[in-house]
Coordinates of C-alpha atoms in Angstrom, one line a residue:
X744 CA 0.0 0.0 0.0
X745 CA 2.0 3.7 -1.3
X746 CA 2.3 5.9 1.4
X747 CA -0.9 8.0 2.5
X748 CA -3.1 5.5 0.8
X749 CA -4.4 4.2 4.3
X750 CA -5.1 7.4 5.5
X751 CA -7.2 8.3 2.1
X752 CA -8.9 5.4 2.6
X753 CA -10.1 6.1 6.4
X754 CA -11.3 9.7 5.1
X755 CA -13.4 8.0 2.2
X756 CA -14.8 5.4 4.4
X757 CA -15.9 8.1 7.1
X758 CA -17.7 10.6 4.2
X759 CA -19.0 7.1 2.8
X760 CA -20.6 6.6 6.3
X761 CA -21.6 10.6 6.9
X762 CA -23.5 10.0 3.4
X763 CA -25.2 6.8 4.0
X764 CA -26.4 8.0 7.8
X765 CA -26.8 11.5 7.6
X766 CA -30.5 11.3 5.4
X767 CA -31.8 9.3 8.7
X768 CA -29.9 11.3 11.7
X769 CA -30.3 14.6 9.9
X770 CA -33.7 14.2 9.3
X771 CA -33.9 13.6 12.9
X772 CA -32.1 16.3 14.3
X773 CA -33.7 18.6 11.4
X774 CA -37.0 18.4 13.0
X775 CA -35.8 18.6 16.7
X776 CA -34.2 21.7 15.9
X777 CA -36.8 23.1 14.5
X778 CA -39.4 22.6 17.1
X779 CA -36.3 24.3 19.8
X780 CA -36.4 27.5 17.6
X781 CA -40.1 27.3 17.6
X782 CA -40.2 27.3 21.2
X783 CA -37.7 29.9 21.7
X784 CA -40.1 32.4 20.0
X785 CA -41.6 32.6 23.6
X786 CA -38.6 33.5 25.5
X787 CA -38.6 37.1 26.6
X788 CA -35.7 39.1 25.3
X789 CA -34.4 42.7 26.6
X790 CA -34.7 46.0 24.6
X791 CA -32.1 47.4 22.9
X792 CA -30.8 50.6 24.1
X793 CA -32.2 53.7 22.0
X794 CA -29.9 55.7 19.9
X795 CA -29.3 59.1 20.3
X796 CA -28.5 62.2 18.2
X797 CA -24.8 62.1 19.1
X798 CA -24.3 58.8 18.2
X799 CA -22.4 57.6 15.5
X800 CA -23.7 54.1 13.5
X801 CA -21.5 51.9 11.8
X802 CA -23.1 48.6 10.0
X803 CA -20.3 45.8 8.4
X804 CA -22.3 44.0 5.8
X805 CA -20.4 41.0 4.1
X806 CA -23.2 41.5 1.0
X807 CA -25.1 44.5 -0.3
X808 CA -28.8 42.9 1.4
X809 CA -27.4 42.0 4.6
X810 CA -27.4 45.4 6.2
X811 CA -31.2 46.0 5.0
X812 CA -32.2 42.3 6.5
X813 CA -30.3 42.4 9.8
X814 CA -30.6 46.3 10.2
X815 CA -32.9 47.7 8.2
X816 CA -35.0 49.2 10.7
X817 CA -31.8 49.9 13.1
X818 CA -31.0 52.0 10.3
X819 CA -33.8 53.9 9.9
X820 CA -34.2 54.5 13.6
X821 CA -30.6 55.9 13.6
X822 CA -31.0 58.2 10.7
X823 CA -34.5 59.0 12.2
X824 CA -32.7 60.3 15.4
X825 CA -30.2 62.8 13.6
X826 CA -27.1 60.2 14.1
X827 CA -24.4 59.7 11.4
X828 CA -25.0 56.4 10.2
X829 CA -22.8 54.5 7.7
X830 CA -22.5 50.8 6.2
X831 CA -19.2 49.4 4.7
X832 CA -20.1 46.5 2.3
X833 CA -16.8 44.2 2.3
X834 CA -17.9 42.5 -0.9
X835 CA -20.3 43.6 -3.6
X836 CA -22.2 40.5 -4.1
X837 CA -20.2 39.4 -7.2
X838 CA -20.1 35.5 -6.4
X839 CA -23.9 34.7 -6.7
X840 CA -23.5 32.8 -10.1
X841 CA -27.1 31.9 -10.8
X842 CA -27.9 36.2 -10.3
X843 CA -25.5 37.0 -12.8
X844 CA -27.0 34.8 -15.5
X845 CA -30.4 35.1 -14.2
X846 CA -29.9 39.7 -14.4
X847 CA -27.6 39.6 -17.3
X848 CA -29.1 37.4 -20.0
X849 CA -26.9 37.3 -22.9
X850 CA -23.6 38.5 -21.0
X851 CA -21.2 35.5 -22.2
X852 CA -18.5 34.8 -19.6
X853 CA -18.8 34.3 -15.8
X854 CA -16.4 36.8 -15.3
X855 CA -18.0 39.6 -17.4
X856 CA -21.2 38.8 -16.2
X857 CA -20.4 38.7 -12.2
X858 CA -18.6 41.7 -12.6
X859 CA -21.4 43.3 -13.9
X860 CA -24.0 42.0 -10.8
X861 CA -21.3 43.3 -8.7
X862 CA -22.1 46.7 -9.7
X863 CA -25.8 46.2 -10.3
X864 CA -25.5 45.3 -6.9
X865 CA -23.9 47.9 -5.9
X866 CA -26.4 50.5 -7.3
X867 CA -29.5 48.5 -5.5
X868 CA -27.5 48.7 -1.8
X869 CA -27.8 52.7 -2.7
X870 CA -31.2 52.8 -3.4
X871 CA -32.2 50.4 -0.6
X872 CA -30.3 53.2 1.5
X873 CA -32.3 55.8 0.3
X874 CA -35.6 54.1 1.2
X875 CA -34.4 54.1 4.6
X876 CA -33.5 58.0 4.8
X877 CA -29.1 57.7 4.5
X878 CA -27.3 59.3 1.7
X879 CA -25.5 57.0 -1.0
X880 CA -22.0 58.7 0.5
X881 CA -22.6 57.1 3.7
X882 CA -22.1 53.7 1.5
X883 CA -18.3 52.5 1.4
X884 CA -18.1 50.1 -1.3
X885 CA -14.1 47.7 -0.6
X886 CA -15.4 45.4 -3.8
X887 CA -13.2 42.3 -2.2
X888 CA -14.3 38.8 -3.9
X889 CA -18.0 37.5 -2.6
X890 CA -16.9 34.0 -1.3
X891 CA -13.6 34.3 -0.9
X892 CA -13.4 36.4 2.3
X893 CA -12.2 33.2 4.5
X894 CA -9.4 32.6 2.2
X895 CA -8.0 35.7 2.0
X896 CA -8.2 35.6 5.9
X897 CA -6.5 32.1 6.6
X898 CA -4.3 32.7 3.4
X899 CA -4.4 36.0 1.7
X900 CA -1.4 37.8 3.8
X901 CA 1.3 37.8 1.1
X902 CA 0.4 40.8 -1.6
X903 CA 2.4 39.8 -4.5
X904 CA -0.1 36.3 -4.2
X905 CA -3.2 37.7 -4.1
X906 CA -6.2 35.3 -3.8
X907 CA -8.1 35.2 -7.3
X908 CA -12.0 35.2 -7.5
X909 CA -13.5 32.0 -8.8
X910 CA -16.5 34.6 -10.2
X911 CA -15.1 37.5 -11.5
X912 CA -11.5 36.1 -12.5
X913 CA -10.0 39.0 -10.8
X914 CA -7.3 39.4 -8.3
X915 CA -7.3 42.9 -7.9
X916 CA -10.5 44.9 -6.7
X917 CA -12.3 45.2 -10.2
X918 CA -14.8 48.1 -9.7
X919 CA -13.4 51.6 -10.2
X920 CA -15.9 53.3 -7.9
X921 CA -15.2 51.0 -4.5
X922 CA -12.6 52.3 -2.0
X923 CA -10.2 50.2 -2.6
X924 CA -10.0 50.0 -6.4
X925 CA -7.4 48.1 -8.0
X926 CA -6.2 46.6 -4.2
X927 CA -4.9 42.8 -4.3
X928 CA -7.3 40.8 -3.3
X929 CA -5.0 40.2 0.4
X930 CA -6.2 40.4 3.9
X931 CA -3.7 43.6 4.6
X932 CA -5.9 45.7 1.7
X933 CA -9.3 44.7 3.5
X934 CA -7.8 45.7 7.1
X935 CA -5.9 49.3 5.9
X936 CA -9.5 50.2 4.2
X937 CA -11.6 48.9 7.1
X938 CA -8.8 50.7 9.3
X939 CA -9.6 54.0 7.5
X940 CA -13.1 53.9 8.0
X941 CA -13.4 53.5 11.4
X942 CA -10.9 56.6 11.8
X943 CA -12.7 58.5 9.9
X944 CA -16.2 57.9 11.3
X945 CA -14.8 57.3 14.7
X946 CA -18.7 54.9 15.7
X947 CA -20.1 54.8 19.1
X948 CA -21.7 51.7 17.8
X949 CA -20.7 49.1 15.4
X950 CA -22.9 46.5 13.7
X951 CA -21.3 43.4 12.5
X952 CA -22.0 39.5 12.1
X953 CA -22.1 37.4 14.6
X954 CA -19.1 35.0 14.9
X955 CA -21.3 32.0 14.7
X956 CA -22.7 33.0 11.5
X957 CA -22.7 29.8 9.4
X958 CA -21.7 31.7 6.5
X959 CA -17.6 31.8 6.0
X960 CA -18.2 35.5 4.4
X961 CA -19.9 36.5 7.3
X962 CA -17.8 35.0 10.1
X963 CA -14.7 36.8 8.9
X964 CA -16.5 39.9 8.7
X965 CA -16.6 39.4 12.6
X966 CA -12.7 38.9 12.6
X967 CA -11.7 41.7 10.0
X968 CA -13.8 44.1 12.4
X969 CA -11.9 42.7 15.5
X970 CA -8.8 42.8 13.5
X971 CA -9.0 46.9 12.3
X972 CA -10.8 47.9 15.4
X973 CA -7.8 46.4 17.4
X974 CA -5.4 48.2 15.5
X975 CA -7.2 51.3 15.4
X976 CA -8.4 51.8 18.7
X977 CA -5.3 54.0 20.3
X978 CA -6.9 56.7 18.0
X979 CA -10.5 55.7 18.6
X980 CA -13.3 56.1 21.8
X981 CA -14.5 52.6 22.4
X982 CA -17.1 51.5 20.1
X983 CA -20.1 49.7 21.7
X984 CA -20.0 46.6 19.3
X985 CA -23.2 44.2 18.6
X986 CA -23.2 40.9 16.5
X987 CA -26.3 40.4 14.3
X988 CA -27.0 37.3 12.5
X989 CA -28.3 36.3 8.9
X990 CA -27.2 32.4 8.4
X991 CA -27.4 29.7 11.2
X992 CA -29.1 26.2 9.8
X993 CA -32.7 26.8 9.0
X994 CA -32.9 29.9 10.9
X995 CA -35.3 32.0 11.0
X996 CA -38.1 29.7 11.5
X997 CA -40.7 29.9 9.6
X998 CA -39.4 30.8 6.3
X999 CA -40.8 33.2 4.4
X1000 CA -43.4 35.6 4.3
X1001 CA -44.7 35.7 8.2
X1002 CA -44.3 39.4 8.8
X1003 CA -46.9 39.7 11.6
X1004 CA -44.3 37.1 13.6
X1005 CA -41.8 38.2 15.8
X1006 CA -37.8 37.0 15.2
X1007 CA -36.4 34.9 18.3
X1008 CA -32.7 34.0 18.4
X1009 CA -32.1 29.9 17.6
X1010 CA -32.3 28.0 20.2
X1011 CA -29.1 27.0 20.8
X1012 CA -27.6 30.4 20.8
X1013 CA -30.6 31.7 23.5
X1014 CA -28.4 31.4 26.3
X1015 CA -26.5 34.7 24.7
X1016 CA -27.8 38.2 25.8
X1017 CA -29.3 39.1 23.0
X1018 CA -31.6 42.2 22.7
X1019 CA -34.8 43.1 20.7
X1020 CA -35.1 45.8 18.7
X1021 CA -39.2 46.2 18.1
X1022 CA -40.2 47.8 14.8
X1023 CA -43.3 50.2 14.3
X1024 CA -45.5 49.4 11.2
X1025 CA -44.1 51.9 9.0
X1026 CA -40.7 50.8 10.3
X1027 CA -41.8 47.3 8.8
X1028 CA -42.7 48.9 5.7
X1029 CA -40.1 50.9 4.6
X1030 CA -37.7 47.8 5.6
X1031 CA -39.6 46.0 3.1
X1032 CA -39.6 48.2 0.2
X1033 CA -35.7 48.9 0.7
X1034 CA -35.1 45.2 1.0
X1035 CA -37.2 44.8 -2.6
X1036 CA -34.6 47.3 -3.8
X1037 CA -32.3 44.7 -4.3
X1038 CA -33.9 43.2 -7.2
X1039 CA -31.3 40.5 -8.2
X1040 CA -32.0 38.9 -4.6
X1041 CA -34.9 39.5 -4.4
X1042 CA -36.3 37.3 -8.0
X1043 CA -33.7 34.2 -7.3
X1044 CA -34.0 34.0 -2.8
X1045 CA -36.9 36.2 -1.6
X1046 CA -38.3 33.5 0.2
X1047 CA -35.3 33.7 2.3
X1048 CA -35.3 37.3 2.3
X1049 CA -39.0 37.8 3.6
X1050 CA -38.4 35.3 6.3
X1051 CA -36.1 38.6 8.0
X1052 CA -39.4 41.2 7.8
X1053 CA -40.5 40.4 11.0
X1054 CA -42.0 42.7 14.2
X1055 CA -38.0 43.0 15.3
X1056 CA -34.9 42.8 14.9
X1057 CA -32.2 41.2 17.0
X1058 CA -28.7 42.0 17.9
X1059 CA -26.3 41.2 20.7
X1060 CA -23.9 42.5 22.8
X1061 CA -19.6 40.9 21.3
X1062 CA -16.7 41.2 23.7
X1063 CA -13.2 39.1 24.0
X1064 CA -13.2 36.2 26.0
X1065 CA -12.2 36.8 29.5
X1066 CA -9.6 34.9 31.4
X1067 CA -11.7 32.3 33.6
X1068 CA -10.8 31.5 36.7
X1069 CA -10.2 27.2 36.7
X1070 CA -7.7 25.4 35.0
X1071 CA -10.4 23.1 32.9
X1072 CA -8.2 20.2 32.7
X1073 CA -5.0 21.8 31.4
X1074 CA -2.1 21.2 33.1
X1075 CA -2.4 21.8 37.4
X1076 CA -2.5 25.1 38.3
X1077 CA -3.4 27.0 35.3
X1078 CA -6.1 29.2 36.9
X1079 CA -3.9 32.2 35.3
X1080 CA -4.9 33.0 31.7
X1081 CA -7.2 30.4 31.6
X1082 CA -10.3 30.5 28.2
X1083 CA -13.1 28.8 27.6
X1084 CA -15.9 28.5 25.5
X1085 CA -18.9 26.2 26.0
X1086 CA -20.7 25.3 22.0
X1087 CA -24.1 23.4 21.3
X1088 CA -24.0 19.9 20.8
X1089 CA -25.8 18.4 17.7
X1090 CA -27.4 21.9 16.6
X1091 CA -27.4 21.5 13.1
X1092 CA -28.6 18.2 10.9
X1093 CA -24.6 17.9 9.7
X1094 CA -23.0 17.9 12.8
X1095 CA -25.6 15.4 14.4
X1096 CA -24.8 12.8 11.8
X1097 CA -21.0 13.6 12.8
X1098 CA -20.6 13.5 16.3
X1099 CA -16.7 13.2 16.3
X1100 CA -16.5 16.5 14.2
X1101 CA -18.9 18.5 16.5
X1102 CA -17.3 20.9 18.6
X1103 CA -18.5 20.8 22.6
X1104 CA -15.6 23.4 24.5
X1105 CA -12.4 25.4 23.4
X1106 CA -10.5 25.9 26.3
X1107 CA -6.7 27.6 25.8
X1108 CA -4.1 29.0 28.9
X1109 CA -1.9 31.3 28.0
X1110 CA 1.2 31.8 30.0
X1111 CA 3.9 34.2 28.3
X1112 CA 4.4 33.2 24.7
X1113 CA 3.3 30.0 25.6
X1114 CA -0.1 28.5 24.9
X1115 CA -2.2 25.3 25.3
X1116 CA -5.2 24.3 24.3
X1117 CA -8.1 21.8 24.4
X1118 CA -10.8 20.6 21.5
X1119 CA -13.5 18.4 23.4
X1120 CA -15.7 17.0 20.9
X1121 CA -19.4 15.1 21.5
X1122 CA -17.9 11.9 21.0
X1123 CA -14.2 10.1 20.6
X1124 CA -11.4 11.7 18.3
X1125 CA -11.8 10.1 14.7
X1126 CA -9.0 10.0 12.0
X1127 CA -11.3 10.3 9.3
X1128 CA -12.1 13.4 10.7
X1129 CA -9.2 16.7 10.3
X1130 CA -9.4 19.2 13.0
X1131 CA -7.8 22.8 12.4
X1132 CA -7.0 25.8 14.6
X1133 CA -5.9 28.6 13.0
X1134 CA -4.3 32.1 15.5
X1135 CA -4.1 35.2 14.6
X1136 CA -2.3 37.9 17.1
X1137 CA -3.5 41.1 16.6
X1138 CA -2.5 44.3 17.2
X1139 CA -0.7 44.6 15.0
X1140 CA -2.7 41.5 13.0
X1141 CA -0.7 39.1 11.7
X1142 CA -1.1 35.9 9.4
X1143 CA -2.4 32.8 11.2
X1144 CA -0.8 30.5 13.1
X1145 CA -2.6 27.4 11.3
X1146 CA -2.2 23.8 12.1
X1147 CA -4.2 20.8 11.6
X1148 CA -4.4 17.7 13.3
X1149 CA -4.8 14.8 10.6
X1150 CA -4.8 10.8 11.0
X1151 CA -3.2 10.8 14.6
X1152 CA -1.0 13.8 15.1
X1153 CA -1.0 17.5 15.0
X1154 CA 1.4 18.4 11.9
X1155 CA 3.4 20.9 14.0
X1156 CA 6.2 19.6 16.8
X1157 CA 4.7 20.0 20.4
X1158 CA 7.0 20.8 22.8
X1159 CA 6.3 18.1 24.8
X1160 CA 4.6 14.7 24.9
X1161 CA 1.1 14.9 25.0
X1162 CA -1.2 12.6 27.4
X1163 CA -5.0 13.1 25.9
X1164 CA -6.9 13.9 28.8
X1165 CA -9.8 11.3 27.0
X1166 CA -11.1 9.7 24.0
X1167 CA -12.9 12.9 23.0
X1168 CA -10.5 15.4 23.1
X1169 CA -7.4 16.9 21.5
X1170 CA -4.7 19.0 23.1
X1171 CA -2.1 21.1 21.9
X1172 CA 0.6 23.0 23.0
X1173 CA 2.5 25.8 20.8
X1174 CA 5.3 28.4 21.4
X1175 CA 5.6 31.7 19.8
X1176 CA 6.6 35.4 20.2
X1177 CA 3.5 36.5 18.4
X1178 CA 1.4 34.8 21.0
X1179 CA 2.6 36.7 24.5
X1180 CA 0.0 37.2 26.7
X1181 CA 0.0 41.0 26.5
X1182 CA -1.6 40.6 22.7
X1183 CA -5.0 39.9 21.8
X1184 CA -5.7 36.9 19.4
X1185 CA -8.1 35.5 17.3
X1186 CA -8.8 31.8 17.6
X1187 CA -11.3 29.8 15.4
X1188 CA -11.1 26.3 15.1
X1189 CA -13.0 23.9 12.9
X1190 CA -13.4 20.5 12.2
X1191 CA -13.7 18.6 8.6
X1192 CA -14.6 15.8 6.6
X1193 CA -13.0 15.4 3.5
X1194 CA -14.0 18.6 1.7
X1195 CA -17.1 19.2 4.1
X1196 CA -16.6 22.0 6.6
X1197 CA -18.8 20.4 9.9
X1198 CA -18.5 22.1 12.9
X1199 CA -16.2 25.9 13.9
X1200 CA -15.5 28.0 17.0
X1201 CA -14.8 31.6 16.8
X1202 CA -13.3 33.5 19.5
X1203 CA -11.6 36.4 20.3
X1204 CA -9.2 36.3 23.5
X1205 CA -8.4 39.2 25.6
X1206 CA -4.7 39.9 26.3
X1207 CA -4.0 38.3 30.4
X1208 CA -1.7 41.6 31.2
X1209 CA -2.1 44.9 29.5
X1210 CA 1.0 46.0 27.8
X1211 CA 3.2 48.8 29.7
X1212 CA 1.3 52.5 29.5
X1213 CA 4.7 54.2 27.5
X1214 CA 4.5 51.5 24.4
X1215 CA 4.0 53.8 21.3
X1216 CA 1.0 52.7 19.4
X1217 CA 1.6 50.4 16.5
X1218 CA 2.3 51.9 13.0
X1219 CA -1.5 52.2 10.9
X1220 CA -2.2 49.9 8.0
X1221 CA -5.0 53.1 6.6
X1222 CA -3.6 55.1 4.1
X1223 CA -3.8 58.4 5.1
X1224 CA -4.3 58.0 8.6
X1225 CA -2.9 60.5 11.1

């Protein structure tokens, strides 16, 4: 048997199994879930604070849409009360294949034609904008590729490789009117622009996806945001920042058009402090008409899109990870510097039918530049299964520290000899300058099976010790800034 051919064969025999089981479990788990979101309609939720004149409103939308169906009437409300109110669209929408063709009949080429829905896209997000009362200049298009905003993330940090778009063909930003025109398509572009913004609008409140978004787009929208706001924040007053979310299963339930229902958070995320945001009639109404304002959406998914006109809207409250105060089974005595985070079990039809690859706890210390972590999983460690954590220090950001544990072992040294702790979970142990304490990072971690992305964690960690008072601040990405 050549070399790597056993472990091929473990991997095909797992997906062989995830495809043969997962029609029965998922169907299972699809209807349990379903019934927990029902349910979770009745759970009270807490207002959301009122915004005021002074304020200033910042909304990070992965996709011209998102900002009109997570804060469409957020929006109005703040341009209602007199507060400057801005939305940065990291993408423009370009990599919705089926759109292009469907809009641009008789355009030949993907790349022409998504191109093209990129700025047709573009123009809706400014009349949706309008319906709601903000000027198209409060619009800051970056044009960066629509499905390729993870990539450029894990793997988009060298500029002489930028990451090419599978849609548009294009490696550099392709729309002469977005903010970063003619940027490579890199992860230091996206942060120097996002950078700039927030420097120049300075928000009291920020808007941005929730890290559990399902979506890849929209979950490292969190982590640019974390990323620029990280950097930028010597020069800036401390944003209030709130996590809304757009893709989690078959969230929101029902689908479609129930506008007289309220929106509850799923039911596996209820535990969070999320906050209600109740929407007056005409609120409702204008929400809709901006939302039908993006026509190319609108024709191929308005089911989906409907399903987010509801009596509310819903946002919560995003902060780093505190230290906690136990050492959770890492080595004795690690009370200092001591993360975790606590995940649903089985909360999606997928990661039912593959227990090994669903994600129960991340729990890291961090002790210098050393760091150690824990994966405990909902049942024992498979090697059909790969698991990846990927760090990224921050201020200043930096690319990821990225390894992968794959048939038996993590593909980095560890520094020492690792005992598992049990059958279900994986530890690691890495050393690094870029990891000391006194920085921030951003840690996700997520599991897969063979090309199928199962289960992720997203966290941002706060740094254990503050750095000294005299340190300079770090040199700005933003072009232009002071």
């Amino acid at each position: 048997m050549r070399p790597g051919t056993r472990g091929h064969l473990l991997v095909g025999s797992a997906y062989a199994g995830l495809v043969l089981r997962a029609p029965l479990v998922g169907l299972a788990q699809a209807v349990a879930t379903y019934r927990a979101n029902w349910r979770a309609r009745c759970h009270p939720l807490p207002l959301h604070p009122a915004i005021a004149a002074q304020e200033r409103v910042l909304v990070i939308a992965p996709h011209p849409d998102d900002e009109i169906l997570a804060t469409g009437g957020l929006l109005q409300r703040a341009a209602a009360a007199g507060a400057r109110t801005s939305v940065v669209y990291l993408t423009s929408g370009d990599g919705f294949a089926f759109a292009a063709y469907s809009e641009l009949r008789g355009i030949a080429g993907l790349g022409r034609a998504s191109r093209l829905l990129g700025v047709a896209r573009q123009r809706e997000a400014r009349a949706a904008l309008s319906e709601l009362g903000i000027a198209p200049e409060c619009a800051h298009f970056f044009g960066f590729p629509d499905g390729s905003l993870r990539d450029i993330w894990l793997s988009g940090w060298d500029p002489a490789r930028p990451i090419r778009s599978p849609y548009t063909r294009a490696t550099h930003v392709p729309y002469e009117d977005a903010r970063t025109a003619g940027e490579p398509h890199g992860a230091p572009a996206l942060l120097g622009a996002l950078e700039a913004v927030l420097r120049a609008e300075r928000p009291t409140r920020i808007y941005v996806p929730h890290p559990l978004d399902d979506h890849p787009d929209h979950w490292t929208a969190y982590c640019y945001t974390v990323a620029a706001l990280r950097e930028a924040e010597w020069a800036l007053p401390r944003p209030a920042v709130y996590g809304y979310l757009v893709h989690r299963g078959d969230w929101p339930i029902p689908q479609g058009g129930w506008e007289r229902l309220s929106l509850a958070p799923p039911a596996h995320l209820i535990d969070q402090p999320w906050e209600a945001l109740p929407l007056t009639p005409d609120e409702r109404a204008i929400k809709r008409r901006a939302l039908i304002r993006h026509r190319s959406q609108w024709r191929c998914m308005g089911r989906f899109l409907r399903s987010f006109l509801r009596t509310n809207e819903l946002f919560v409250p995003l902060s780093p990870a505190p230290a906690a105060d136990a050492s959770l089974g890492l080595a004795a005595g690690a009370a200092p510097g001591v993360f975790r985070l606590r995940h649903p079990r089985s909360d999606a039809p997928l990661r039912a039918s593959v227990p090994a690859a669903d994600l129960l706890e991340l729990a890291i210390r961090r002790e210098g530049e050393r760091l150690e972590g824990v994966l405990r999983l909902a049942a024992p460690v498979s090697r059909g299964v790969t698991y990846h954590v990927a760090i990224h220090p921050l201020r200043p950001c930096e690319p990821p520290l990225h390894v992968t544990w794959r048939l038996g072992a993590w593909d980095v040294p560890q520094p020492t000899a690792l005992t598992p702790i049990d059958e279900r979970s994986l530890e690691l142990q890495l050393r690094a300058a870029a990891l000391d304490e006194s920085r921030p990072l951003l840690v996700t971690t997520w599991t897969q099976l063979g090309p199928t992305s199962i289960d992720r964690i997203t966290v941002e960690l706060a740094p254990v010790r503050a750095r000294a008072a005299v340190e300079s601040p770090p040199p700005s990405r933003a072009a232009g800034a002071d």
